[in-house]
Coordinates of C-alpha atoms in Angstrom, one line a residue:
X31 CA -73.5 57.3 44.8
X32 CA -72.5 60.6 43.5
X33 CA -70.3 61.7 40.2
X34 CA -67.6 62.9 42.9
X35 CA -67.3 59.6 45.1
X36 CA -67.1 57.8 42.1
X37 CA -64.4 59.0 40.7
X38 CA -62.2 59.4 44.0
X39 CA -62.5 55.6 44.6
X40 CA -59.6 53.4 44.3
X41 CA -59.1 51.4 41.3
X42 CA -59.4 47.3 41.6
X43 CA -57.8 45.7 38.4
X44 CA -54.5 43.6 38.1
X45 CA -52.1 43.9 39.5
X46 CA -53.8 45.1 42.7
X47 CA -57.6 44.0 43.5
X48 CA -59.1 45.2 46.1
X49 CA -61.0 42.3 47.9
X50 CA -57.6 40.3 46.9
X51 CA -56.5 38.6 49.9
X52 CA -53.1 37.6 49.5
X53 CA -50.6 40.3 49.2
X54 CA -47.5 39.1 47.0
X55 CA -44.0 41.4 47.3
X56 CA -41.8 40.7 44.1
X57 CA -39.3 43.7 45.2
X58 CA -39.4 47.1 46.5
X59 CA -40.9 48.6 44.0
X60 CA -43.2 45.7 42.9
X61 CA -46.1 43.9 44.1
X62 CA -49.3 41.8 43.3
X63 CA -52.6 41.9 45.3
X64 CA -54.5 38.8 44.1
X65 CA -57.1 36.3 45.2
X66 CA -56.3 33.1 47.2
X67 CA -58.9 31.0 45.4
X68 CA -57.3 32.0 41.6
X69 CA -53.9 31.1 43.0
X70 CA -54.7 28.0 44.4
X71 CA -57.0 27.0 40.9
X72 CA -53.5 27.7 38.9
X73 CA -50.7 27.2 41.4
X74 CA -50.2 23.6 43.3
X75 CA -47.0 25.7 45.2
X76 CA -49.8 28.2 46.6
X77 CA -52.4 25.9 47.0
X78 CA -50.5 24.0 49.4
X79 CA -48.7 26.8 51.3
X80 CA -52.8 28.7 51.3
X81 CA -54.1 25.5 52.8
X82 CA -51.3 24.5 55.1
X83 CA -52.4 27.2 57.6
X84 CA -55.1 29.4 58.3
X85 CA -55.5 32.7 57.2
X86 CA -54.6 35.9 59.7
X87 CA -58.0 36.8 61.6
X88 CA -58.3 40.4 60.5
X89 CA -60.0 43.2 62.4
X90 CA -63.1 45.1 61.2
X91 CA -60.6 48.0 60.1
X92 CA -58.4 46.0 58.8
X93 CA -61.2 44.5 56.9
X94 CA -61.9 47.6 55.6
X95 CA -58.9 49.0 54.9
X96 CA -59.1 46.2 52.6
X97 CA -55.7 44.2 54.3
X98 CA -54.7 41.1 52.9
X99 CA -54.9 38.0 55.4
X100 CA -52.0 36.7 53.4
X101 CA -48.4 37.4 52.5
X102 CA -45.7 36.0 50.4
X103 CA -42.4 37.9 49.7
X104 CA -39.9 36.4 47.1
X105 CA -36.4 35.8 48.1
X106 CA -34.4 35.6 45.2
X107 CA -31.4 33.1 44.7
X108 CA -27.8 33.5 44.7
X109 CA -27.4 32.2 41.0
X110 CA -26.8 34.6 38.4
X111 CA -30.0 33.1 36.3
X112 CA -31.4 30.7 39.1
X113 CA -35.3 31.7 39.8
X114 CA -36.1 32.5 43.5
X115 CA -38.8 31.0 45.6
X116 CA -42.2 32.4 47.8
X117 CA -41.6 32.5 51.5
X118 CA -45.1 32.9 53.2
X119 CA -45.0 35.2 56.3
X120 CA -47.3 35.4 59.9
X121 CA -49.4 38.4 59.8
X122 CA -51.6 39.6 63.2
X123 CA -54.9 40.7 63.2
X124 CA -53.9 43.8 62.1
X125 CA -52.6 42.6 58.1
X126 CA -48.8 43.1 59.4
X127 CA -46.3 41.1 60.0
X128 CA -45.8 40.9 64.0
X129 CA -42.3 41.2 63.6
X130 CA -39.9 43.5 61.3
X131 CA -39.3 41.0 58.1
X132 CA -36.2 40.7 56.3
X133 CA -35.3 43.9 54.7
X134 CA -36.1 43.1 50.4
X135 CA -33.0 44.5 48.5
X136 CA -34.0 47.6 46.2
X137 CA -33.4 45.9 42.4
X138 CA -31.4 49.0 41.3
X139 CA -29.2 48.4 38.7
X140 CA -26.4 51.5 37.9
X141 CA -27.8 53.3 40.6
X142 CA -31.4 53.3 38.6
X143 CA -34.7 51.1 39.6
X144 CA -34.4 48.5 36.8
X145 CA -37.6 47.6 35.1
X146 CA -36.7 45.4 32.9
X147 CA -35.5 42.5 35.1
X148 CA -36.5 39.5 32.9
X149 CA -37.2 37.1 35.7
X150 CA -39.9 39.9 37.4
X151 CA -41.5 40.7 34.2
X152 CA -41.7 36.6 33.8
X153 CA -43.3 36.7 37.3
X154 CA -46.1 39.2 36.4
X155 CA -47.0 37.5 33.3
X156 CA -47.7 34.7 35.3
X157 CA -50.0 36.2 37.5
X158 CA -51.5 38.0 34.8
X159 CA -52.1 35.0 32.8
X160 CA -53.9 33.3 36.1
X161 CA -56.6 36.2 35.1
X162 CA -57.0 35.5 31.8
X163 CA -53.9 38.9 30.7
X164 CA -51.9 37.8 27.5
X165 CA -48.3 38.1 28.2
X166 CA -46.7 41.1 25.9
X167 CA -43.8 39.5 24.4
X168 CA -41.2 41.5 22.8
X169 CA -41.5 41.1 19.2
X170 CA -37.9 41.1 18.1
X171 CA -37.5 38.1 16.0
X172 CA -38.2 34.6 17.1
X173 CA -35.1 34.5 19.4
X174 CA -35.8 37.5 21.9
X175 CA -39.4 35.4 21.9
X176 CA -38.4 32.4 23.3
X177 CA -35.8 33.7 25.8
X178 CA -38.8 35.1 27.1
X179 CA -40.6 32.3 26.8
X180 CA -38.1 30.2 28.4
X181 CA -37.9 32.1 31.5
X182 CA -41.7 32.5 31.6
X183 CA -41.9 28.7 31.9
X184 CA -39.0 28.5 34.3
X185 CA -41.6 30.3 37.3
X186 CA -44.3 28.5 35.9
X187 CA -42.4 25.7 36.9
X188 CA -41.4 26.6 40.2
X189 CA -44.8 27.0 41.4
X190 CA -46.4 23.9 39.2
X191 CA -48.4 26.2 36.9
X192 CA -46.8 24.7 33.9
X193 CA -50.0 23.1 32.3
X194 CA -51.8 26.4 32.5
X195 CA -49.3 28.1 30.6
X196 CA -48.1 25.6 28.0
X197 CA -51.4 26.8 25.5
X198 CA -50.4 30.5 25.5
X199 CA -46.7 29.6 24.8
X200 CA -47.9 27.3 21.8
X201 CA -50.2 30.1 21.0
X202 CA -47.2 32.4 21.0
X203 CA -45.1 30.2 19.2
X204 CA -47.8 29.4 16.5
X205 CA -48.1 33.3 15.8
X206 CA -44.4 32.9 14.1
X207 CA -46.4 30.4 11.8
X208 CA -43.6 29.6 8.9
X209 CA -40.6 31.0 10.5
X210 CA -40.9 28.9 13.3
X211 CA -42.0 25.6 11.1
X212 CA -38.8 26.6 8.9
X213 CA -36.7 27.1 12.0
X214 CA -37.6 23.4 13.3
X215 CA -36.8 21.6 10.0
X216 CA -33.3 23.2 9.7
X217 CA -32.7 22.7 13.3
X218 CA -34.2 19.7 14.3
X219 CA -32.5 18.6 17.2
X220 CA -32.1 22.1 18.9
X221 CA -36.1 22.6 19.0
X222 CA -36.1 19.2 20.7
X223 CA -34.8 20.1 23.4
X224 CA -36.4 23.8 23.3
X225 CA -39.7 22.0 22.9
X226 CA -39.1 20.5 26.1
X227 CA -38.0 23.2 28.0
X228 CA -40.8 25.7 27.3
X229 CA -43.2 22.5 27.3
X230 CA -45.2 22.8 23.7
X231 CA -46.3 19.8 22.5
X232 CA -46.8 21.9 19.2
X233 CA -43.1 22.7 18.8
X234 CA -41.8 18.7 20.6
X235 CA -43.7 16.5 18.5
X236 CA -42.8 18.6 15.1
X237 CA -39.6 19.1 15.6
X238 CA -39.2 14.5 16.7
X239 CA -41.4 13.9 13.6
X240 CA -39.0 15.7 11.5
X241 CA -35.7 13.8 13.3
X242 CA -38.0 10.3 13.1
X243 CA -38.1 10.4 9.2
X244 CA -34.5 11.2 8.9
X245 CA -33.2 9.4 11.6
X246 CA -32.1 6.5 9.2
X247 CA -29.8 8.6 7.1
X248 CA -28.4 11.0 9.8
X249 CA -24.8 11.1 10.3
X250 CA -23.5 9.9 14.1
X251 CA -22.4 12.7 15.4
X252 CA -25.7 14.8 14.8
X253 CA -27.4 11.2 16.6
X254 CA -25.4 12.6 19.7
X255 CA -26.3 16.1 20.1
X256 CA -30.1 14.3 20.9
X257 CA -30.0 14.1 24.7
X258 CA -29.6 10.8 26.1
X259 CA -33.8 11.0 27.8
X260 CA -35.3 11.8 24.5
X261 CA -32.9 9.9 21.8
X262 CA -34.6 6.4 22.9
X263 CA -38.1 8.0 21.9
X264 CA -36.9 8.7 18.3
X265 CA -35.3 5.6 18.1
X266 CA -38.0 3.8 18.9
X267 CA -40.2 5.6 16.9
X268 CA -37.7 5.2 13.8
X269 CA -37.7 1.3 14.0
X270 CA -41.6 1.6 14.3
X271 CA -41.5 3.4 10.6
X272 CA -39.1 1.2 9.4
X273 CA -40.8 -1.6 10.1
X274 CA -44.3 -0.2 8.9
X275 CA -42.5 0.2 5.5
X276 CA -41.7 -3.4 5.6
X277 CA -45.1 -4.8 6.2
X278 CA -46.3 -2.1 3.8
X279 CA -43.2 -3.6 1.1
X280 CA -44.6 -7.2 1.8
X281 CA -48.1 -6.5 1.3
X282 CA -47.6 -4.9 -2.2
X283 CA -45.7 -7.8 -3.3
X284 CA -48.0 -9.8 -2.5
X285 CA -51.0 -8.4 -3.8
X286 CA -53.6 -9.6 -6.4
X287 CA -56.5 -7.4 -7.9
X288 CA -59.7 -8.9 -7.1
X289 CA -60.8 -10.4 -10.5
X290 CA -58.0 -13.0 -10.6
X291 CA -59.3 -14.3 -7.0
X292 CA -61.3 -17.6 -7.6
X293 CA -63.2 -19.6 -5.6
X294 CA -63.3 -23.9 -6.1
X295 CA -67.1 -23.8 -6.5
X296 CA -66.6 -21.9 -9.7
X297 CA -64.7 -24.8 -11.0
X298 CA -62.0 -22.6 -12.7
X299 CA -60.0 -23.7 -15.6
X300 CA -57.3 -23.0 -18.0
X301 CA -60.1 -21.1 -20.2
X302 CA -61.5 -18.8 -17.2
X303 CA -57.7 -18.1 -16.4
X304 CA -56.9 -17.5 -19.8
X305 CA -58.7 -14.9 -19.8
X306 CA -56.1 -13.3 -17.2
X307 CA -53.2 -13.8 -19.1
X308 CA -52.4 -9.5 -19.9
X309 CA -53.2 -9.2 -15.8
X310 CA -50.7 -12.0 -14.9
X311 CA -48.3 -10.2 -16.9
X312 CA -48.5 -6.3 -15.8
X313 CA -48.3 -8.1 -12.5
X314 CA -45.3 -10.2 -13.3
X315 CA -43.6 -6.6 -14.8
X316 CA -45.0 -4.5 -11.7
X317 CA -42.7 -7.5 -9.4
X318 CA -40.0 -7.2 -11.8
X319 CA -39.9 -3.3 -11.7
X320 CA -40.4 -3.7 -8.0
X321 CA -37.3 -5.9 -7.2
X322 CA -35.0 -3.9 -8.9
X323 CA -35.7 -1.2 -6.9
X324 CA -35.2 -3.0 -3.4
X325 CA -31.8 -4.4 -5.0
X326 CA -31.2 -0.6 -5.9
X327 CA -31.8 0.4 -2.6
X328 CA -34.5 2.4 -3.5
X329 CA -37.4 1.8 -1.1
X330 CA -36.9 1.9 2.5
X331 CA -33.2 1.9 2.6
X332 CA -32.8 4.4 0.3
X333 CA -31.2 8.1 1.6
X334 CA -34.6 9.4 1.4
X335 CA -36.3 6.5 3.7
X336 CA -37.8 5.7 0.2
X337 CA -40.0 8.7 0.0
X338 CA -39.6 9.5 -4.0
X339 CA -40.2 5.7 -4.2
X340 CA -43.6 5.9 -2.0
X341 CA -44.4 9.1 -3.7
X342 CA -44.4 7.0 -7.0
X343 CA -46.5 4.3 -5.7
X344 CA -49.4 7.0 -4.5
X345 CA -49.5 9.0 -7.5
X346 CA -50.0 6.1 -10.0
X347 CA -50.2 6.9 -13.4
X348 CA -47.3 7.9 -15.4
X349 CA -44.9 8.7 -12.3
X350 CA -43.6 4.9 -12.7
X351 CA -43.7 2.1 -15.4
X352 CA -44.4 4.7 -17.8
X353 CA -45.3 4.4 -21.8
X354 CA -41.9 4.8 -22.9
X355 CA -41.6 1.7 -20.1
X356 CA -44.0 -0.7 -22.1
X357 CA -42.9 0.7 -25.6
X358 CA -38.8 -0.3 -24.1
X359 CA -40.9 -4.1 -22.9
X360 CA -42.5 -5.0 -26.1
X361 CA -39.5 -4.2 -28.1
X362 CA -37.8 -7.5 -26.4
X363 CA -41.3 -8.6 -26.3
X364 CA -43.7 -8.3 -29.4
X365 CA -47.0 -8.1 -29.0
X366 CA -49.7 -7.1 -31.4
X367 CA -51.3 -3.3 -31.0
X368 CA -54.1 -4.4 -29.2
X369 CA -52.7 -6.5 -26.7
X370 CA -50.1 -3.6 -26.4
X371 CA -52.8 -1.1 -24.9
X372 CA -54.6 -4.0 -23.1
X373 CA -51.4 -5.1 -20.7
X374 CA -50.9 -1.6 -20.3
X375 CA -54.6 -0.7 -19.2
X376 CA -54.3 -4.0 -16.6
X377 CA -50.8 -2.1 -15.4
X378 CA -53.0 1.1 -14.5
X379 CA -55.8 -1.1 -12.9
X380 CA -53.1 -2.8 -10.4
X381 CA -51.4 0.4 -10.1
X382 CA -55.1 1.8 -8.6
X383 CA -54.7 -1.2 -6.5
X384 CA -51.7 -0.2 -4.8
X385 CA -52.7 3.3 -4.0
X386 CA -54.2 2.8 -1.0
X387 CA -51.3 0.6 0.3
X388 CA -49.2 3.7 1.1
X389 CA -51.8 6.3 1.9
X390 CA -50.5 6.0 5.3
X391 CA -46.6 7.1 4.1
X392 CA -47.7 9.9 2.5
X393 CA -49.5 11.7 5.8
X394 CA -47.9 14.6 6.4
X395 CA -48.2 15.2 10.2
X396 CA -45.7 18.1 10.5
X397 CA -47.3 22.2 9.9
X398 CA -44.6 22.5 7.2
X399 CA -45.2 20.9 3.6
X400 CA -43.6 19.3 1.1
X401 CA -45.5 21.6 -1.1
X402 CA -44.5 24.6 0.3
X403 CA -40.9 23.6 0.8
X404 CA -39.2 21.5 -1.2
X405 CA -36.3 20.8 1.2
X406 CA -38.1 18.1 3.3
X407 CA -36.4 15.2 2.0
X408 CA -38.1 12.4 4.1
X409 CA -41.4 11.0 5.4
X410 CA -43.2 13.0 8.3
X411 CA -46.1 10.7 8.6
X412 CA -45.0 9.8 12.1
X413 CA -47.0 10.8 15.4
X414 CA -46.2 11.6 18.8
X415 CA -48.8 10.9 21.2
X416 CA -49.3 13.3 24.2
X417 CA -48.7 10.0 27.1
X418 CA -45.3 10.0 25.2
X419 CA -44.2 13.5 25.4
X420 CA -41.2 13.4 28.1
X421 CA -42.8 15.9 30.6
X422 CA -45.5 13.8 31.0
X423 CA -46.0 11.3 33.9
X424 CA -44.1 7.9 33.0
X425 CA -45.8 5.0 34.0
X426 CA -43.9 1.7 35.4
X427 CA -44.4 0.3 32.2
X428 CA -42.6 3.0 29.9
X429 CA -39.7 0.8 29.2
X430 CA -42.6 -1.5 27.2
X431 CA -44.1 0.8 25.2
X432 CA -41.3 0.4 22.2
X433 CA -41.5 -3.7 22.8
X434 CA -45.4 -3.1 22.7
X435 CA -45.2 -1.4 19.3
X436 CA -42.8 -4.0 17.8
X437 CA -45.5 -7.0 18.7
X438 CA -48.2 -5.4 17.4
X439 CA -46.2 -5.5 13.9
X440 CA -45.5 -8.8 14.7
X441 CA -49.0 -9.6 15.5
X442 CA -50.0 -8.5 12.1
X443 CA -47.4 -10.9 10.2
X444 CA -48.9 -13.8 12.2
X445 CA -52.2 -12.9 11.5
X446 CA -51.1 -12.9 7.4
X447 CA -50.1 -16.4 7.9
X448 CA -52.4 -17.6 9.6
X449 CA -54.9 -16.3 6.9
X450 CA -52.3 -18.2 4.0
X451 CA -52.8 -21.1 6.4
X452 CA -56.5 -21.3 6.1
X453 CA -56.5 -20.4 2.7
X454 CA -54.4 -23.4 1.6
X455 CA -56.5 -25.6 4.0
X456 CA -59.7 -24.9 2.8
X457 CA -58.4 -25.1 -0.7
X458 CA -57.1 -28.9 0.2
X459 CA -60.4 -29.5 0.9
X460 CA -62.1 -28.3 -1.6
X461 CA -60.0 -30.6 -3.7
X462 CA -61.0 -34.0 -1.6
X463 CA -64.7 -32.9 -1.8
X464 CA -64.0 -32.8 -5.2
X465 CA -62.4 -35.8 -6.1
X466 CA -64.6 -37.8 -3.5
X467 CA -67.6 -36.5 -5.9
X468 CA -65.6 -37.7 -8.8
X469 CA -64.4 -41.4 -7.3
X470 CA -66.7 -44.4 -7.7
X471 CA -69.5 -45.2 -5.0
X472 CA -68.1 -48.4 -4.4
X473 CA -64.2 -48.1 -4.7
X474 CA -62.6 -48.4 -1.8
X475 CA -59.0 -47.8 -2.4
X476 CA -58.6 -47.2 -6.2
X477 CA -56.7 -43.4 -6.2
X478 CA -58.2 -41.1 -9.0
X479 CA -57.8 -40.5 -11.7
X480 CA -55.3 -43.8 -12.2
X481 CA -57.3 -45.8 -15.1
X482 CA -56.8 -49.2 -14.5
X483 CA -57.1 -52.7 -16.9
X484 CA -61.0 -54.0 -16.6
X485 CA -61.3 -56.6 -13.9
X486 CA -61.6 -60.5 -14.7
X487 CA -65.4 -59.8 -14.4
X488 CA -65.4 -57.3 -16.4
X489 CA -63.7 -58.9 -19.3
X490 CA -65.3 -61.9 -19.2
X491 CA -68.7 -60.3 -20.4
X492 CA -67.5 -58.9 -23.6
X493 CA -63.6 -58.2 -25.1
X494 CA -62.6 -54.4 -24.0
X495 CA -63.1 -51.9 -26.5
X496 CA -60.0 -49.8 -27.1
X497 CA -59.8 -46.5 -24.9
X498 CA -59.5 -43.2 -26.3
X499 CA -56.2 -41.3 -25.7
X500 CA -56.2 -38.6 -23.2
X501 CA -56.5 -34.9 -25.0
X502 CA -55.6 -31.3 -23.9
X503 CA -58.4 -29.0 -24.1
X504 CA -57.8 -26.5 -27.2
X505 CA -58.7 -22.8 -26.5
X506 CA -61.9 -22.8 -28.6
X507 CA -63.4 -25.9 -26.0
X508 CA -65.1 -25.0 -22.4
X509 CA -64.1 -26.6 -19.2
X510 CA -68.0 -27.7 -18.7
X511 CA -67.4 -30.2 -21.7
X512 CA -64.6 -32.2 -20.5
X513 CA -63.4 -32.8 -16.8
X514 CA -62.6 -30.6 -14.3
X515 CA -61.0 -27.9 -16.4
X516 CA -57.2 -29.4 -15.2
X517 CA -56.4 -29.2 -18.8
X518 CA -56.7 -33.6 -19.2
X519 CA -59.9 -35.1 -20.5
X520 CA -60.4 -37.8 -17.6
X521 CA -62.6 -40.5 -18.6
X522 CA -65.6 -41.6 -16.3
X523 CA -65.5 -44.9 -14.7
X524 CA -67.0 -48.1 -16.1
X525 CA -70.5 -48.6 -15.9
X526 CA -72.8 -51.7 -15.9
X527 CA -76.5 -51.5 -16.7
X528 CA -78.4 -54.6 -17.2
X529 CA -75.6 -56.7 -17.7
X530 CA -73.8 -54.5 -20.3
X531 CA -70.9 -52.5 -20.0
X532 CA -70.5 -48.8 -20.8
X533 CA -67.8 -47.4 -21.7
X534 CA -67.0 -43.9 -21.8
X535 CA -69.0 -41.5 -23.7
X536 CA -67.7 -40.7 -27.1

């Protein structure tokens, strides 16, 4: 092909390909030439309406005249900001319409063709974004953006091409990177709803994490601006939080390090738990410190949903129960120097035990951070999932999802007693097995450790020598020399061996 024919033929790009078969007219002075099979990939509107009947059987010219074998012409509505709808026409064999269609009305505005017709401009940055053409927002601040965006959704939506435009409006969205994350904190309710109208998961779920962490503390009448559709979502996921920080609460009360756990096989005594004794008191002190903040209202119900409070917990260290703390305790309650640093080293041991407690509080699922902006106020550690998102398809069994999340809570306080339950069952046994071990081979119904007057047969071999008193174990003895370290020396049953009694070791 020469230089010259090369450069007199026609152009095929957007908007106007030309193998496109479908021929779309926005208005008199605008129009799309596109492909059927792109249309139906990104439209279900077009799809249908393409597959619904056959395409015009074109002539040879026609063919190569390149005419389209279809034809849709938008008909606009009669609201002032309503969006119109595609009307498919019959074309002959030919590529025209057999009949004179409706006349489209010129979009003049002052007596001038108006370009700048938001709801056309929306409509070719749809098409354009079917072929891979970034819509050219107007950068004007972050209001004139979503105005835009808003509308741009709105044809999306008449045609069902939502989901293929919902990443480039994120995308577009994300470009405003911390004035849009600072816009959704101070406005939480307002991107909400935005979120849901433009359809960004991005922009929903920040903007409900932000109202989930504060939901507690905000006033009534800001409760009401949420619409009535999405306010049982952040209620629900509000009692979800709350009620994490209550198992979260319980489970820190009720925690032990690891070296005081014993086991019955060791056979502990008061020795082995004396050892314990600074432990058992920076726990005692930890529980202390800890109930006067729930009767201060300073965990979950505090006005911060107890985030300074969790804050404390994860950072350890000197953020609570500090030195001046111990040196305030010891002043009521003397201790020597030593012992001093030793109760407070055992503090900072069980403090690393509750670190990992309330890792899960301090998750920070929203782009903006406490870091960077010190005006967040309340935990943003909740999640919304994309099955919850309110554009989504609801299932039959929506209405259960909030019940479904309370159980599993619930499940997990069953399951914690249940395992109390075992515990103190297995620890009942233990005992038995232990005091059957200790109990005479032959007794059959003498309880232990009740020491009883010697039998008649007993006695009659030999007057009874006088029994030793019972005796606490002092701290310098071991539990392996006397009994079962229960703090009582326990002496052993009688004995007989070849006719002589023995009595109890010395």
């Amino acid at each position: 092909m020469s230089a010259v024919s090369m450069a007199s033929a026609p152009k095929s790009k957007f908007p106007e390909y030309l193998d496109g078969d479908v021929l779309l007219i926005l208005s008199s002075t605008q129009q799309f030439k596109l492909h059927s099979q792109v249309l139906s990939t990104h439209s279900t509107f077009f799809a249908q309406e393409i597959a619904a009947k056959p395409a015009a059987r074109l002539t040879a010219q026609a063919r190569r005249d390149h005419a389209a074998a279809y034809r849709f012409e938008y008909v606009p509505t009669s609201q002032p900001d309503g969006i119109g709808k595609w009307v498919r026409k019959d074309l002959n064999s030919e590529g025209r319409i057999p009949r004179n269609s409706m006349p489209l009305m010129p979009d003049f505005a002052n007596g001038t063709a108006s370009n700048d017709n938001p709801t056309h401009k929306a409509w070719e940055w749809l098409f354009g974004i079917f072929y891979n053409r970034e819509p050219a927002f107007v950068n004007n601040g972050l209001v004139a953006i979503v105005s835009e965006i808003i509308v741009l959704m709105e044809v999306a939506d008449s045609v069902g091409s939502t989901d293929h435009v919902r990443d480039v409006v994120d995308l577009t969205l994300l470009r405003q990177d911390r004035l849009l994350w600072n816009s959704i904190m101070n406005n939480s309710v307002a991107w909400l709803e935005l979120g849901r109208r433009v359809r960004s998961p991005t922009v929903f779920s920040e903007a409900a994490i932000h109202l989930i962490g504060q939901w507690c503390t905000l006033p009534e009448n800001v409760k009401e601006q949420v619409s009535s559709d999405l306010r049982p979502l952040i209620e629900r996921k509000a009692d979800l939080l709350d009620l994490e920080k209550e198992a979260i609460e319980m489970r820190i009360l009720g925690h032990y390090p690891q070296f005081l756990l014993r086991t019955a096989a060791e056979k502990p005594g008061r020795p082995s738990y004396a050892n314990d004794i600074y432990m058992w008191m920076s726990v005692s002190f930890f529980r202390q410190w800890f109930a006067q903040n729930v009767s201060d209202d300073r965990t979950r119900r505090a006005p911060d949903g107890g985030l300074n409070f969790y804050t404390a917990l994860s950072e350890g260290g000197q953020a609570y129960l500090s030195h001046t703390d111990f040196q305030e305790f010891h002043r009521f309650f003397p201790m020597s120097i030593k012992a001093c640093h030793v109760v407070e080293a055992n503090m900072g041991v069980f403090k690393e035990d509750i670190k990992p407690l309330v890792e899960g509080l301090m998750v920070e699922n929203t782009h903006l951070k406490r870091a960077d902006c010190r005006t967040i106020t309340w935990l943003t550690c909740a999640t919304v999932e994309r099955d919850e998102l309110p554009w989504q398809t609801i299932s039959a069994d929506a209405g259960n999802e909030g019940r479904t999340g309370d159980q599993s809570l619930q499940n997990l306080y069953a399951e914690l007693d249940k395992e109390n339950d075992n515990a103190a069952m297995l620890a009942q046994h233990d005992r038995n097995k232990k005091l059957r071990k200790r109990s005479k081979p032959a007794a059959a119904v003498a309880p232990a450790p009740a020491i009883s007057k010697p039998t008649s047969s007993t006695s009659t071999s030999g007057p009874a020598r006088r029994r030793k008193r019972l005796r606490v174990i002092e701290d310098d003895e071991t539990e392996d020399e006397f009994g079962d370290g229960s703090g009582l020396f326990v002496p052993e049953p009688t004995k007989h061996h070849n006719g002589d009694r023995m009595d109890e070791a010395e």
